JSON list of C-alpha atoms and ligand atoms in Angstrom, two decimals:
[
{"chain": "A", "resi": 329, "resn": "MET", "atom": "CA", "xyz": [90.14, 34.01, 208.85]},
{"chain": "A", "resi": 330, "resn": "LYS", "atom": "CA", "xyz": [92.12, 37.18, 208.26]},
{"chain": "A", "resi": 331, "resn": "LYS", "atom": "CA", "xyz": [91.18, 39.12, 205.16]},
{"chain": "A", "resi": 332, "resn": "GLY", "atom": "CA", "xyz": [92.88, 41.75, 203.08]},
{"chain": "A", "resi": 333, "resn": "LEU", "atom": "CA", "xyz": [94.44, 42.57, 199.75]},
{"chain": "A", "resi": 334, "resn": "LEU", "atom": "CA", "xyz": [97.67, 40.89, 200.71]},
{"chain": "A", "resi": 335, "resn": "PHE", "atom": "CA", "xyz": [96.54, 37.84, 202.63]},
{"chain": "A", "resi": 336, "resn": "GLY", "atom": "CA", "xyz": [96.04, 35.53, 199.69]},
{"chain": "A", "resi": 337, "resn": "ILE", "atom": "CA", "xyz": [94.23, 32.58, 201.25]},
{"chain": "A", "resi": 338, "resn": "VAL", "atom": "CA", "xyz": [90.88, 31.79, 199.65]},
{"chain": "A", "resi": 339, "resn": "ALA", "atom": "CA", "xyz": [88.39, 28.96, 200.09]},
{"chain": "A", "resi": 340, "resn": "SER", "atom": "CA", "xyz": [88.76, 26.04, 197.71]},
{"chain": "A", "resi": 341, "resn": "SER", "atom": "CA", "xyz": [86.92, 22.92, 198.84]},
{"chain": "A", "resi": 342, "resn": "LYS", "atom": "CA", "xyz": [85.60, 21.42, 202.05]},
{"chain": "A", "resi": 343, "resn": "THR", "atom": "CA", "xyz": [89.04, 20.30, 203.09]},
{"chain": "A", "resi": 344, "resn": "LEU", "atom": "CA", "xyz": [91.39, 22.65, 201.25]},
{"chain": "A", "resi": 345, "resn": "VAL", "atom": "CA", "xyz": [92.12, 26.33, 200.91]},
{"chain": "A", "resi": 346, "resn": "ARG", "atom": "CA", "xyz": [94.20, 27.87, 198.15]},
{"chain": "A", "resi": 347, "resn": "CYS", "atom": "CA", "xyz": [97.01, 30.40, 198.42]},
{"chain": "A", "resi": 348, "resn": "VAL", "atom": "CA", "xyz": [96.43, 32.61, 195.41]},
{"chain": "A", "resi": 349, "resn": "PHE", "atom": "CA", "xyz": [99.90, 34.13, 195.71]},
{"chain": "A", "resi": 350, "resn": "CYS", "atom": "CA", "xyz": [101.92, 30.91, 195.90]},
{"chain": "A", "resi": 351, "resn": "ARG", "atom": "CA", "xyz": [99.64, 28.83, 193.68]},
{"chain": "A", "resi": 352, "resn": "VAL", "atom": "CA", "xyz": [99.35, 26.04, 196.24]},
{"chain": "A", "resi": 353, "resn": "TYR", "atom": "CA", "xyz": [96.61, 24.20, 198.10]},
{"chain": "A", "resi": 354, "resn": "ILE", "atom": "CA", "xyz": [96.75, 23.90, 201.88]},
{"chain": "A", "resi": 355, "resn": "PRO", "atom": "CA", "xyz": [94.68, 21.76, 204.29]},
{"chain": "A", "resi": 356, "resn": "LYS", "atom": "CA", "xyz": [91.87, 23.81, 205.75]},
{"chain": "A", "resi": 357, "resn": "ALA", "atom": "CA", "xyz": [93.23, 24.00, 209.29]},
{"chain": "A", "resi": 358, "resn": "ASN", "atom": "CA", "xyz": [94.30, 27.17, 211.05]},
{"chain": "A", "resi": 359, "resn": "LYS", "atom": "CA", "xyz": [97.63, 25.67, 211.94]},
{"chain": "A", "resi": 360, "resn": "CYS", "atom": "CA", "xyz": [98.47, 24.75, 208.33]},
{"chain": "A", "resi": 361, "resn": "ILE", "atom": "CA", "xyz": [97.34, 28.12, 207.05]},
{"chain": "A", "resi": 362, "resn": "GLU", "atom": "CA", "xyz": [99.35, 29.90, 209.67]},
{"chain": "A", "resi": 363, "resn": "GLN", "atom": "CA", "xyz": [102.42, 27.84, 208.89]},
{"chain": "A", "resi": 364, "resn": "HIS", "atom": "CA", "xyz": [102.07, 28.69, 205.21]},
{"chain": "A", "resi": 365, "resn": "THR", "atom": "CA", "xyz": [101.47, 32.41, 205.67]},
{"chain": "A", "resi": 366, "resn": "GLN", "atom": "CA", "xyz": [104.45, 32.68, 208.05]},
{"chain": "A", "resi": 367, "resn": "GLY", "atom": "CA", "xyz": [106.65, 30.85, 205.55]},
{"chain": "A", "resi": 368, "resn": "VAL", "atom": "CA", "xyz": [109.51, 32.36, 203.56]},
{"chain": "A", "resi": 369, "resn": "LYS", "atom": "CA", "xyz": [108.06, 31.66, 200.14]},
{"chain": "A", "resi": 370, "resn": "HIS", "atom": "CA", "xyz": [104.73, 33.28, 200.97]},
{"chain": "A", "resi": 371, "resn": "LYS", "atom": "CA", "xyz": [106.42, 36.33, 202.46]},
{"chain": "A", "resi": 372, "resn": "ASP", "atom": "CA", "xyz": [108.77, 36.65, 199.49]},
{"chain": "A", "resi": 373, "resn": "ASN", "atom": "CA", "xyz": [105.81, 36.57, 197.13]},
{"chain": "A", "resi": 374, "resn": "ILE", "atom": "CA", "xyz": [104.05, 39.29, 199.09]},
{"chain": "A", "resi": 375, "resn": "THR", "atom": "CA", "xyz": [107.17, 41.44, 199.03]},
{"chain": "A", "resi": 376, "resn": "LEU", "atom": "CA", "xyz": [107.42, 41.05, 195.25]},
{"chain": "A", "resi": 377, "resn": "MET", "atom": "CA", "xyz": [103.73, 41.80, 194.85]},
{"chain": "A", "resi": 378, "resn": "THR", "atom": "CA", "xyz": [103.89, 45.00, 196.90]},
{"chain": "A", "resi": 379, "resn": "GLU", "atom": "CA", "xyz": [106.82, 46.18, 194.79]},
{"chain": "A", "resi": 380, "resn": "ASN", "atom": "CA", "xyz": [104.96, 45.44, 191.59]},
{"chain": "A", "resi": 381, "resn": "GLY", "atom": "CA", "xyz": [101.36, 46.53, 192.05]},
{"chain": "A", "resi": 382, "resn": "MET", "atom": "CA", "xyz": [99.90, 43.04, 192.32]},
{"chain": "A", "resi": 383, "resn": "ILE", "atom": "CA", "xyz": [96.94, 42.61, 194.64]},
{"chain": "A", "resi": 384, "resn": "LEU", "atom": "CA", "xyz": [94.23, 40.14, 195.59]},
{"chain": "A", "resi": 385, "resn": "LYS", "atom": "CA", "xyz": [91.04, 41.06, 193.78]},
{"chain": "A", "resi": 386, "resn": "ASN", "atom": "CA", "xyz": [87.91, 38.91, 193.69]},
{"chain": "A", "resi": 387, "resn": "ASP", "atom": "CA", "xyz": [89.95, 35.99, 195.02]},
{"chain": "A", "resi": 388, "resn": "GLU", "atom": "CA", "xyz": [92.37, 36.25, 192.09]},
{"chain": "A", "resi": 389, "resn": "MET", "atom": "CA", "xyz": [95.84, 37.70, 191.76]},
{"chain": "A", "resi": 390, "resn": "TYR", "atom": "CA", "xyz": [95.44, 40.92, 189.83]},
{"chain": "A", "resi": 391, "resn": "CYS", "atom": "CA", "xyz": [98.22, 43.02, 188.31]},
{"chain": "A", "resi": 392, "resn": "LYS", "atom": "CA", "xyz": [97.32, 46.69, 188.33]},
{"chain": "A", "resi": 393, "resn": "PRO", "atom": "CA", "xyz": [100.04, 47.89, 185.93]},
{"chain": "A", "resi": 394, "resn": "CYS", "atom": "CA", "xyz": [99.10, 45.20, 183.37]},
{"chain": "A", "resi": 395, "resn": "LYS", "atom": "CA", "xyz": [95.39, 45.67, 184.17]},
{"chain": "A", "resi": 396, "resn": "LYS", "atom": "CA", "xyz": [94.73, 41.96, 184.19]},
{"chain": "A", "resi": 397, "resn": "VAL", "atom": "CA", "xyz": [94.21, 38.87, 186.27]},
{"chain": "A", "resi": 398, "resn": "VAL", "atom": "CA", "xyz": [97.46, 36.92, 186.36]},
{"chain": "A", "resi": 399, "resn": "ASP", "atom": "CA", "xyz": [97.14, 33.48, 184.71]},
{"chain": "A", "resi": 400, "resn": "GLU", "atom": "CA", "xyz": [96.50, 30.66, 187.12]},
{"chain": "A", "resi": 401, "resn": "GLU", "atom": "CA", "xyz": [99.70, 28.95, 186.03]},
{"chain": "A", "resi": 402, "resn": "GLU", "atom": "CA", "xyz": [101.89, 32.04, 186.27]},
{"chain": "A", "resi": 403, "resn": "SER", "atom": "CA", "xyz": [103.90, 32.58, 189.47]},
{"chain": "A", "resi": 404, "resn": "VAL", "atom": "CA", "xyz": [104.51, 36.05, 190.88]},
{"chain": "A", "resi": 405, "resn": "SER", "atom": "CA", "xyz": [108.14, 36.09, 189.76]},
{"chain": "A", "resi": 406, "resn": "LYS", "atom": "CA", "xyz": [107.30, 34.74, 186.32]},
{"chain": "A", "resi": 407, "resn": "HIS", "atom": "CA", "xyz": [104.71, 37.48, 185.84]},
{"chain": "A", "resi": 408, "resn": "ILE", "atom": "CA", "xyz": [107.13, 40.18, 186.97]},
{"chain": "A", "resi": 409, "resn": "ASN", "atom": "CA", "xyz": [109.60, 39.01, 184.35]},
{"chain": "A", "resi": 410, "resn": "SER", "atom": "CA", "xyz": [106.99, 38.92, 181.61]},
{"chain": "A", "resi": 411, "resn": "GLU", "atom": "CA", "xyz": [107.50, 41.43, 178.83]},
{"chain": "A", "resi": 412, "resn": "SER", "atom": "CA", "xyz": [104.48, 43.63, 179.45]},
{"chain": "A", "resi": 413, "resn": "HIS", "atom": "CA", "xyz": [105.16, 43.88, 183.16]},
{"chain": "A", "resi": 414, "resn": "ALA", "atom": "CA", "xyz": [108.89, 44.47, 182.82]},
{"chain": "A", "resi": 415, "resn": "ASN", "atom": "CA", "xyz": [108.26, 47.17, 180.23]},
{"chain": "A", "resi": 416, "resn": "TRP", "atom": "CA", "xyz": [105.88, 48.99, 182.55]},
{"chain": "A", "resi": 417, "resn": "GLN", "atom": "CA", "xyz": [108.33, 48.74, 185.42]},
{"chain": "A", "resi": 418, "resn": "ALA", "atom": "CA", "xyz": [111.19, 50.16, 183.35]},
{"chain": "A", "resi": 419, "resn": "ALA", "atom": "CA", "xyz": [109.01, 52.97, 182.00]},
{"chain": "A", "resi": 420, "resn": "ILE", "atom": "CA", "xyz": [107.64, 54.02, 185.38]},
{"chain": "A", "resi": 421, "resn": "GLU", "atom": "CA", "xyz": [111.08, 54.00, 186.97]},
{"chain": "A", "resi": 422, "resn": "ASP", "atom": "CA", "xyz": [112.40, 56.11, 184.17]},
{"chain": "A", "resi": 423, "resn": "LEU", "atom": "CA", "xyz": [109.54, 58.60, 184.49]},
{"chain": "A", "resi": 424, "resn": "THR", "atom": "CA", "xyz": [109.57, 58.95, 188.26]},
{"chain": "A", "resi": 425, "resn": "ASP", "atom": "CA", "xyz": [113.31, 58.85, 188.94]},
{"chain": "A", "resi": 426, "resn": "GLY", "atom": "CA", "xyz": [114.23, 61.96, 190.92]},
{"chain": "A", "resi": 427, "resn": "GLU", "atom": "CA", "xyz": [110.69, 63.36, 190.61]},
{"chain": "A", "resi": 428, "resn": "TYR", "atom": "CA", "xyz": [109.52, 62.90, 194.22]},
{"chain": "A", "resi": 429, "resn": "ILE", "atom": "CA", "xyz": [106.63, 60.73, 193.11]},
{"chain": "A", "resi": 430, "resn": "GLN", "atom": "CA", "xyz": [105.58, 58.03, 195.54]},
{"chain": "A", "resi": 431, "resn": "LEU", "atom": "CA", "xyz": [104.21, 54.87, 194.02]},
{"chain": "A", "resi": 432, "resn": "GLU", "atom": "CA", "xyz": [103.70, 53.02, 197.26]},
{"chain": "A", "resi": 433, "resn": "SER", "atom": "CA", "xyz": [100.01, 53.68, 197.74]},
{"chain": "A", "resi": 434, "resn": "TYR", "atom": "CA", "xyz": [99.35, 52.69, 194.13]},
{"chain": "A", "resi": 435, "resn": "LEU", "atom": "CA", "xyz": [101.46, 49.54, 194.31]},
{"chain": "A", "resi": 436, "resn": "THR", "atom": "CA", "xyz": [100.10, 48.23, 197.59]},
{"chain": "A", "resi": 437, "resn": "SER", "atom": "CA", "xyz": [96.39, 49.07, 197.56]},
{"chain": "A", "resi": 438, "resn": "GLU", "atom": "CA", "xyz": [93.41, 49.35, 195.28]},
{"chain": "A", "resi": 439, "resn": "LYS", "atom": "CA", "xyz": [94.11, 53.06, 194.84]},
{"chain": "A", "resi": 440, "resn": "GLU", "atom": "CA", "xyz": [94.69, 54.10, 191.23]},
{"chain": "A", "resi": 441, "resn": "GLU", "atom": "CA", "xyz": [96.78, 57.12, 192.16]},
{"chain": "A", "resi": 442, "resn": "ALA", "atom": "CA", "xyz": [100.42, 57.78, 192.92]},
{"chain": "A", "resi": 443, "resn": "TYR", "atom": "CA", "xyz": [101.32, 60.73, 195.13]},
{"chain": "A", "resi": 444, "resn": "CYS", "atom": "CA", "xyz": [103.44, 63.67, 194.05]},
{"chain": "A", "resi": 445, "resn": "GLU", "atom": "CA", "xyz": [105.29, 64.90, 197.12]},
{"chain": "A", "resi": 446, "resn": "VAL", "atom": "CA", "xyz": [106.30, 68.25, 195.69]},
{"chain": "A", "resi": 447, "resn": "CYS", "atom": "CA", "xyz": [102.86, 69.13, 194.28]},
{"chain": "A", "resi": 448, "resn": "LYS", "atom": "CA", "xyz": [101.18, 67.47, 197.27]},
{"chain": "A", "resi": 449, "resn": "LYS", "atom": "CA", "xyz": [98.56, 65.76, 195.17]},
{"chain": "A", "resi": 450, "resn": "ASP", "atom": "CA", "xyz": [97.39, 62.41, 193.87]},
{"chain": "A", "resi": 451, "resn": "ILE", "atom": "CA", "xyz": [97.99, 61.63, 190.20]},
{"chain": "A", "resi": 452, "resn": "ASN", "atom": "CA", "xyz": [96.46, 58.78, 188.28]},
{"chain": "A", "resi": 453, "resn": "CYS", "atom": "CA", "xyz": [99.23, 56.23, 187.90]},
{"chain": "A", "resi": 454, "resn": "SER", "atom": "CA", "xyz": [99.10, 55.60, 184.18]},
{"chain": "A", "resi": 455, "resn": "LEU", "atom": "CA", "xyz": [102.26, 56.17, 182.17]},
{"chain": "A", "resi": 456, "resn": "GLN", "atom": "CA", "xyz": [100.63, 58.90, 180.08]},
{"chain": "A", "resi": 457, "resn": "VAL", "atom": "CA", "xyz": [99.29, 60.84, 183.04]},
{"chain": "A", "resi": 458, "resn": "ILE", "atom": "CA", "xyz": [102.55, 60.56, 184.98]},
{"chain": "A", "resi": 459, "resn": "GLU", "atom": "CA", "xyz": [104.53, 61.65, 181.95]},
{"chain": "A", "resi": 460, "resn": "ALA", "atom": "CA", "xyz": [102.32, 64.69, 181.43]},
{"chain": "A", "resi": 461, "resn": "HIS", "atom": "CA", "xyz": [102.54, 65.50, 185.12]},
{"chain": "A", "resi": 462, "resn": "VAL", "atom": "CA", "xyz": [106.33, 65.37, 185.45]},
{"chain": "A", "resi": 463, "resn": "ASN", "atom": "CA", "xyz": [106.67, 67.58, 182.38]},
{"chain": "A", "resi": 464, "resn": "SER", "atom": "CA", "xyz": [104.10, 70.13, 183.53]},
{"chain": "A", "resi": 465, "resn": "ILE", "atom": "CA", "xyz": [105.32, 73.61, 184.40]},
{"chain": "A", "resi": 466, "resn": "ILE", "atom": "CA", "xyz": [103.82, 73.46, 187.88]},
{"chain": "A", "resi": 467, "resn": "HIS", "atom": "CA", "xyz": [105.59, 70.21, 188.71]},
{"chain": "A", "resi": 468, "resn": "ARG", "atom": "CA", "xyz": [108.92, 71.40, 187.30]},
{"chain": "A", "resi": 469, "resn": "SER", "atom": "CA", "xyz": [108.76, 74.58, 189.33]},
{"chain": "A", "resi": 470, "resn": "ASN", "atom": "CA", "xyz": [107.77, 72.70, 192.49]},
{"chain": "A", "resi": 471, "resn": "ILE", "atom": "CA", "xyz": [110.73, 70.35, 191.95]},
{"chain": "A", "resi": 472, "resn": "LEU", "atom": "CA", "xyz": [112.91, 73.39, 191.61]},
{"chain": "A", "resi": 473, "resn": "GLU", "atom": "CA", "xyz": [111.67, 74.87, 194.89]},
{"chain": "A", "resi": 474, "resn": "ARG", "atom": "CA", "xyz": [112.53, 71.56, 196.53]},
{"chain": "A", "resi": 475, "resn": "LEU", "atom": "CA", "xyz": [116.01, 71.46, 195.00]},
{"chain": "A", "resi": 476, "resn": "LYS", "atom": "CA", "xyz": [117.06, 75.08, 195.60]},
{"chain": "A", "resi": 477, "resn": "PRO", "atom": "CA", "xyz": [117.80, 74.80, 199.33]},
{"chain": "A", "resi": 478, "resn": "LEU", "atom": "CA", "xyz": [119.65, 71.52, 198.72]},
{"chain": "A", "resi": 479, "resn": "ASN", "atom": "CA", "xyz": [121.80, 73.14, 196.05]},
{"chain": "A", "resi": 480, "resn": "GLY", "atom": "CA", "xyz": [122.74, 76.51, 197.45]},
{"chain": "A", "resi": 481, "resn": "ILE", "atom": "CA", "xyz": [120.53, 78.43, 195.05]},
{"chain": "A", "resi": 482, "resn": "PHE", "atom": "CA", "xyz": [118.91, 81.70, 196.10]},
{"chain": "A", "resi": 483, "resn": "LEU", "atom": "CA", "xyz": [116.59, 84.33, 194.78]},
{"chain": "A", "resi": 484, "resn": "VAL", "atom": "CA", "xyz": [118.15, 87.71, 194.21]},
{"chain": "A", "resi": 485, "resn": "GLU", "atom": "CA", "xyz": [116.59, 91.14, 194.11]},
{"chain": "A", "resi": 486, "resn": "ASN", "atom": "CA", "xyz": [116.31, 91.20, 190.39]},
{"chain": "A", "resi": 487, "resn": "ASP", "atom": "CA", "xyz": [113.80, 88.52, 189.47]},
{"chain": "A", "resi": 488, "resn": "ASP", "atom": "CA", "xyz": [115.54, 87.62, 186.24]},
{"chain": "A", "resi": 489, "resn": "GLU", "atom": "CA", "xyz": [118.30, 85.69, 187.91]},
{"chain": "A", "resi": 490, "resn": "VAL", "atom": "CA", "xyz": [119.05, 83.38, 190.81]},
{"chain": "A", "resi": 491, "resn": "TYR", "atom": "CA", "xyz": [122.39, 83.04, 192.59]},
{"chain": "A", "resi": 492, "resn": "CYS", "atom": "CA", "xyz": [124.32, 79.81, 193.05]},
{"chain": "A", "resi": 493, "resn": "LYS", "atom": "CA", "xyz": [126.36, 80.11, 196.21]},
{"chain": "A", "resi": 494, "resn": "VAL", "atom": "CA", "xyz": [128.35, 76.99, 195.43]},
{"chain": "A", "resi": 495, "resn": "CYS", "atom": "CA", "xyz": [129.57, 78.28, 192.06]},
{"chain": "A", "resi": 496, "resn": "ASP", "atom": "CA", "xyz": [129.38, 81.99, 192.98]},
{"chain": "A", "resi": 497, "resn": "GLU", "atom": "CA", "xyz": [127.50, 82.53, 189.78]},
{"chain": "A", "resi": 498, "resn": "TYR", "atom": "CA", "xyz": [124.22, 83.99, 188.54]},
{"chain": "A", "resi": 499, "resn": "ILE", "atom": "CA", "xyz": [121.81, 81.86, 186.53]},
{"chain": "A", "resi": 500, "resn": "ASP", "atom": "CA", "xyz": [118.74, 82.81, 184.50]},
{"chain": "A", "resi": 501, "resn": "ASN", "atom": "CA", "xyz": [115.70, 82.43, 186.70]},
{"chain": "A", "resi": 502, "resn": "THR", "atom": "CA", "xyz": [113.84, 79.95, 184.54]},
{"chain": "A", "resi": 503, "resn": "VAL", "atom": "CA", "xyz": [112.93, 76.46, 185.63]},
{"chain": "A", "resi": 504, "resn": "GLN", "atom": "CA", "xyz": [114.87, 74.97, 182.76]},
{"chain": "A", "resi": 505, "resn": "SER", "atom": "CA", "xyz": [118.11, 76.86, 183.19]},
{"chain": "A", "resi": 506, "resn": "VAL", "atom": "CA", "xyz": [118.21, 76.33, 186.96]},
{"chain": "A", "resi": 507, "resn": "LEU", "atom": "CA", "xyz": [117.52, 72.60, 186.59]},
{"chain": "A", "resi": 508, "resn": "GLU", "atom": "CA", "xyz": [120.18, 72.44, 183.89]},
{"chain": "A", "resi": 509, "resn": "HIS", "atom": "CA", "xyz": [122.61, 74.11, 186.25]},
{"chain": "A", "resi": 510, "resn": "ILE", "atom": "CA", "xyz": [121.86, 71.59, 189.01]},
{"chain": "A", "resi": 511, "resn": "ASP", "atom": "CA", "xyz": [121.96, 68.56, 186.74]},
{"chain": "A", "resi": 512, "resn": "ASP", "atom": "CA", "xyz": [124.57, 69.44, 184.13]},
{"chain": "A", "resi": 513, "resn": "ASP", "atom": "CA", "xyz": [126.88, 72.25, 185.21]},
{"chain": "A", "resi": 514, "resn": "GLU", "atom": "CA", "xyz": [130.30, 70.70, 185.59]},
{"chain": "A", "resi": 515, "resn": "GLU", "atom": "CA", "xyz": [131.59, 73.02, 188.31]},
{"chain": "A", "resi": 516, "resn": "HIS", "atom": "CA", "xyz": [128.40, 72.57, 190.32]},
{"chain": "A", "resi": 517, "resn": "ILE", "atom": "CA", "xyz": [128.39, 68.79, 190.03]},
{"chain": "A", "resi": 518, "resn": "ASP", "atom": "CA", "xyz": [132.13, 68.53, 190.77]},
{"chain": "A", "resi": 519, "resn": "TRP", "atom": "CA", "xyz": [131.76, 70.60, 193.93]},
{"chain": "A", "resi": 520, "resn": "PHE", "atom": "CA", "xyz": [129.05, 68.27, 195.24]},
{"chain": "A", "resi": 521, "resn": "ALA", "atom": "CA", "xyz": [130.94, 65.14, 194.25]},
{"chain": "A", "resi": 522, "resn": "GLU", "atom": "CA", "xyz": [134.14, 66.31, 195.91]},
{"chain": "A", "resi": 523, "resn": "MET", "atom": "CA", "xyz": [132.34, 67.55, 199.00]},
{"chain": "A", "resi": 524, "resn": "GLU", "atom": "CA", "xyz": [130.35, 64.37, 199.41]},
{"chain": "A", "resi": 525, "resn": "ASP", "atom": "CA", "xyz": [133.55, 62.35, 199.11]},
{"chain": "A", "resi": 526, "resn": "LEU", "atom": "CA", "xyz": [135.15, 64.46, 201.79]},
{"chain": "A", "resi": 527, "resn": "ILE", "atom": "CA", "xyz": [132.34, 64.35, 204.33]},
{"chain": "A", "resi": 528, "resn": "GLU", "atom": "CA", "xyz": [131.11, 60.83, 203.68]},
{"chain": "A", "resi": 529, "resn": "GLN", "atom": "CA", "xyz": [130.62, 59.11, 207.05]},
{"chain": "A", "resi": 530, "resn": "GLN", "atom": "CA", "xyz": [132.11, 62.10, 208.85]},
{"chain": "A", "resi": 531, "resn": "ASP", "atom": "CA", "xyz": [128.84, 63.36, 210.39]},
{"chain": "A", "resi": 532, "resn": "ILE", "atom": "CA", "xyz": [129.25, 66.70, 208.72]},
{"chain": "A", "resi": 533, "resn": "SER", "atom": "CA", "xyz": [126.11, 68.45, 207.58]},
{"chain": "A", "resi": 534, "resn": "LEU", "atom": "CA", "xyz": [125.92, 70.88, 204.65]},
{"chain": "A", "resi": 535, "resn": "GLU", "atom": "CA", "xyz": [122.21, 71.44, 205.06]},
{"chain": "A", "resi": 536, "resn": "ARG", "atom": "CA", "xyz": [122.29, 74.83, 206.74]},
{"chain": "A", "resi": 537, "resn": "TYR", "atom": "CA", "xyz": [125.16, 76.04, 204.58]},
{"chain": "A", "resi": 538, "resn": "LEU", "atom": "CA", "xyz": [123.25, 75.24, 201.40]},
{"chain": "A", "resi": 539, "resn": "ALA", "atom": "CA", "xyz": [119.88, 76.50, 202.58]},
{"chain": "A", "resi": 540, "resn": "ASN", "atom": "CA", "xyz": [121.00, 79.85, 204.07]},
{"chain": "A", "resi": 541, "resn": "GLU", "atom": "CA", "xyz": [122.66, 82.38, 201.86]},
{"chain": "A", "resi": 542, "resn": "ASN", "atom": "CA", "xyz": [124.70, 84.01, 204.62]},
{"chain": "A", "resi": 543, "resn": "GLU", "atom": "CA", "xyz": [125.83, 80.86, 206.39]},
{"chain": "A", "resi": 544, "resn": "VAL", "atom": "CA", "xyz": [129.58, 80.37, 205.90]},
{"chain": "A", "resi": 545, "resn": "ASN", "atom": "CA", "xyz": [130.01, 77.24, 208.04]},
{"chain": "A", "resi": 546, "resn": "VAL", "atom": "CA", "xyz": [129.16, 73.59, 207.86]},
{"chain": "A", "resi": 547, "resn": "TYR", "atom": "CA", "xyz": [128.31, 71.73, 211.04]},
{"chain": "A", "resi": 548, "resn": "CYS", "atom": "CA", "xyz": [130.16, 68.74, 212.48]},
{"chain": "A", "resi": 549, "resn": "LYS", "atom": "CA", "xyz": [127.66, 66.74, 214.52]},
{"chain": "A", "resi": 550, "resn": "ARG", "atom": "CA", "xyz": [130.37, 64.52, 215.91]},
{"chain": "A", "resi": 551, "resn": "CYS", "atom": "CA", "xyz": [132.29, 67.43, 217.47]},
{"chain": "A", "resi": 552, "resn": "ASP", "atom": "CA", "xyz": [129.30, 69.75, 217.83]},
{"chain": "A", "resi": 553, "resn": "MET", "atom": "CA", "xyz": [131.17, 72.56, 216.13]},
{"chain": "A", "resi": 554, "resn": "GLU", "atom": "CA", "xyz": [131.12, 74.76, 213.05]},
{"chain": "A", "resi": 555, "resn": "ILE", "atom": "CA", "xyz": [133.78, 74.63, 210.37]},
{"chain": "A", "resi": 556, "resn": "ILE", "atom": "CA", "xyz": [134.34, 77.13, 207.58]},
{"chain": "A", "resi": 557, "resn": "CYS", "atom": "CA", "xyz": [132.98, 75.65, 204.38]},
{"chain": "A", "resi": 558, "resn": "ASP", "atom": "CA", "xyz": [135.96, 75.23, 202.16]},
{"chain": "A", "resi": 559, "resn": "PHE", "atom": "CA", "xyz": [137.65, 72.02, 201.13]},
{"chain": "A", "resi": 560, "resn": "GLU", "atom": "CA", "xyz": [140.87, 72.77, 202.97]},
{"chain": "A", "resi": 561, "resn": "SER", "atom": "CA", "xyz": [139.27, 73.57, 206.33]},
{"chain": "A", "resi": 562, "resn": "ILE", "atom": "CA", "xyz": [136.97, 70.58, 206.18]},
{"chain": "A", "resi": 563, "resn": "GLU", "atom": "CA", "xyz": [139.79, 68.27, 205.16]},
{"chain": "A", "resi": 564, "resn": "THR", "atom": "CA", "xyz": [141.92, 69.54, 208.03]},
{"chain": "A", "resi": 565, "resn": "HIS", "atom": "CA", "xyz": [139.02, 69.05, 210.39]},
{"chain": "A", "resi": 566, "resn": "VAL", "atom": "CA", "xyz": [138.18, 65.48, 209.40]},
{"chain": "A", "resi": 567, "resn": "HIS", "atom": "CA", "xyz": [141.84, 64.53, 209.90]},
{"chain": "A", "resi": 568, "resn": "SER", "atom": "CA", "xyz": [142.22, 66.41, 213.15]},
{"chain": "A", "resi": 569, "resn": "GLU", "atom": "CA", "xyz": [142.90, 64.49, 216.33]},
{"chain": "A", "resi": 570, "resn": "SER", "atom": "CA", "xyz": [139.83, 65.86, 218.10]},
{"chain": "A", "resi": 571, "resn": "HIS", "atom": "CA", "xyz": [137.49, 64.78, 215.28]},
{"chain": "A", "resi": 572, "resn": "LEU", "atom": "CA", "xyz": [139.10, 61.35, 215.02]},
{"chain": "A", "resi": 573, "resn": "ASN", "atom": "CA", "xyz": [138.93, 60.88, 218.79]},
{"chain": "A", "resi": 574, "resn": "ASN", "atom": "CA", "xyz": [135.27, 61.76, 218.81]},
{"chain": "A", "resi": 575, "resn": "PHE", "atom": "CA", "xyz": [134.65, 58.77, 216.59]},
{"chain": "A", "resi": 576, "resn": "GLY", "atom": "CA", "xyz": [131.78, 56.59, 217.73]},
{"chain": "B", "resi": 1424, "resn": "LIG", "atom": "ZN1", "xyz": [101.26, 31.66, 199.92]},
{"chain": "B", "resi": 1425, "resn": "LIG", "atom": "ZN1", "xyz": [101.93, 43.00, 185.55]},
{"chain": "B", "resi": 1426, "resn": "LIG", "atom": "ZN1", "xyz": [104.16, 67.04, 190.91]},
{"chain": "B", "resi": 1427, "resn": "LIG", "atom": "ZN1", "xyz": [126.20, 75.97, 191.08]},
{"chain": "B", "resi": 1428, "resn": "LIG", "atom": "ZN1", "xyz": [134.32, 66.88, 213.81]}
]
């Protein structure tokens, strides 16, 4: 018999096995077990479990976020909707949103750590530790380094300021003021919103423009050509016959 955190079939009696995930008993025959584990309900339960940090532990269904064995009578979906679980889920989503923190290894294995992509390290996945981590100076500045090339922000000779190419504006070189600029500055946000609208599904890439201070063009993958990065030129290009004919 296959084993593993997400297999779910455990011995029950001489003639029956039990699926811990679906709360059902199955005749102890490979064919029946296979039929069950290939079934939609079983697969749906596993999907829900992997999204919610529920694993098989000592032949029981164990919820890592709630730190407890799930009641025998409680189904996966019922547990997920329980107050303690739903509260954890909401809190962790809130804390990790936009923070480049990967929960997958925590949610799908016995590991107690999440992974911070920008700090390149494991962090214990409790709400308190994650909260302290995302607010730490080192994490904030690593986030900033990640966001700069996506936002057209560059270091300048004087260390006190950085330059936003998009807004043609200097900003205090502190983690807080740069993040505020990226998240809250109206001109900055409007430029990105308008630009994204314009190039949506047009195969036009801003990547190099935003990451290189001296780059003046964006790149059209569809036409394999450069276009000056202003709204008018890009708009003209996306409506041009050659671009439209290159479609697909
Ligand atoms: Zn099952
Ligand atoms: Zn739970
Ligand atoms: Zn971090
Ligand atoms: Zn800006
Ligand atoms: Zn084009």
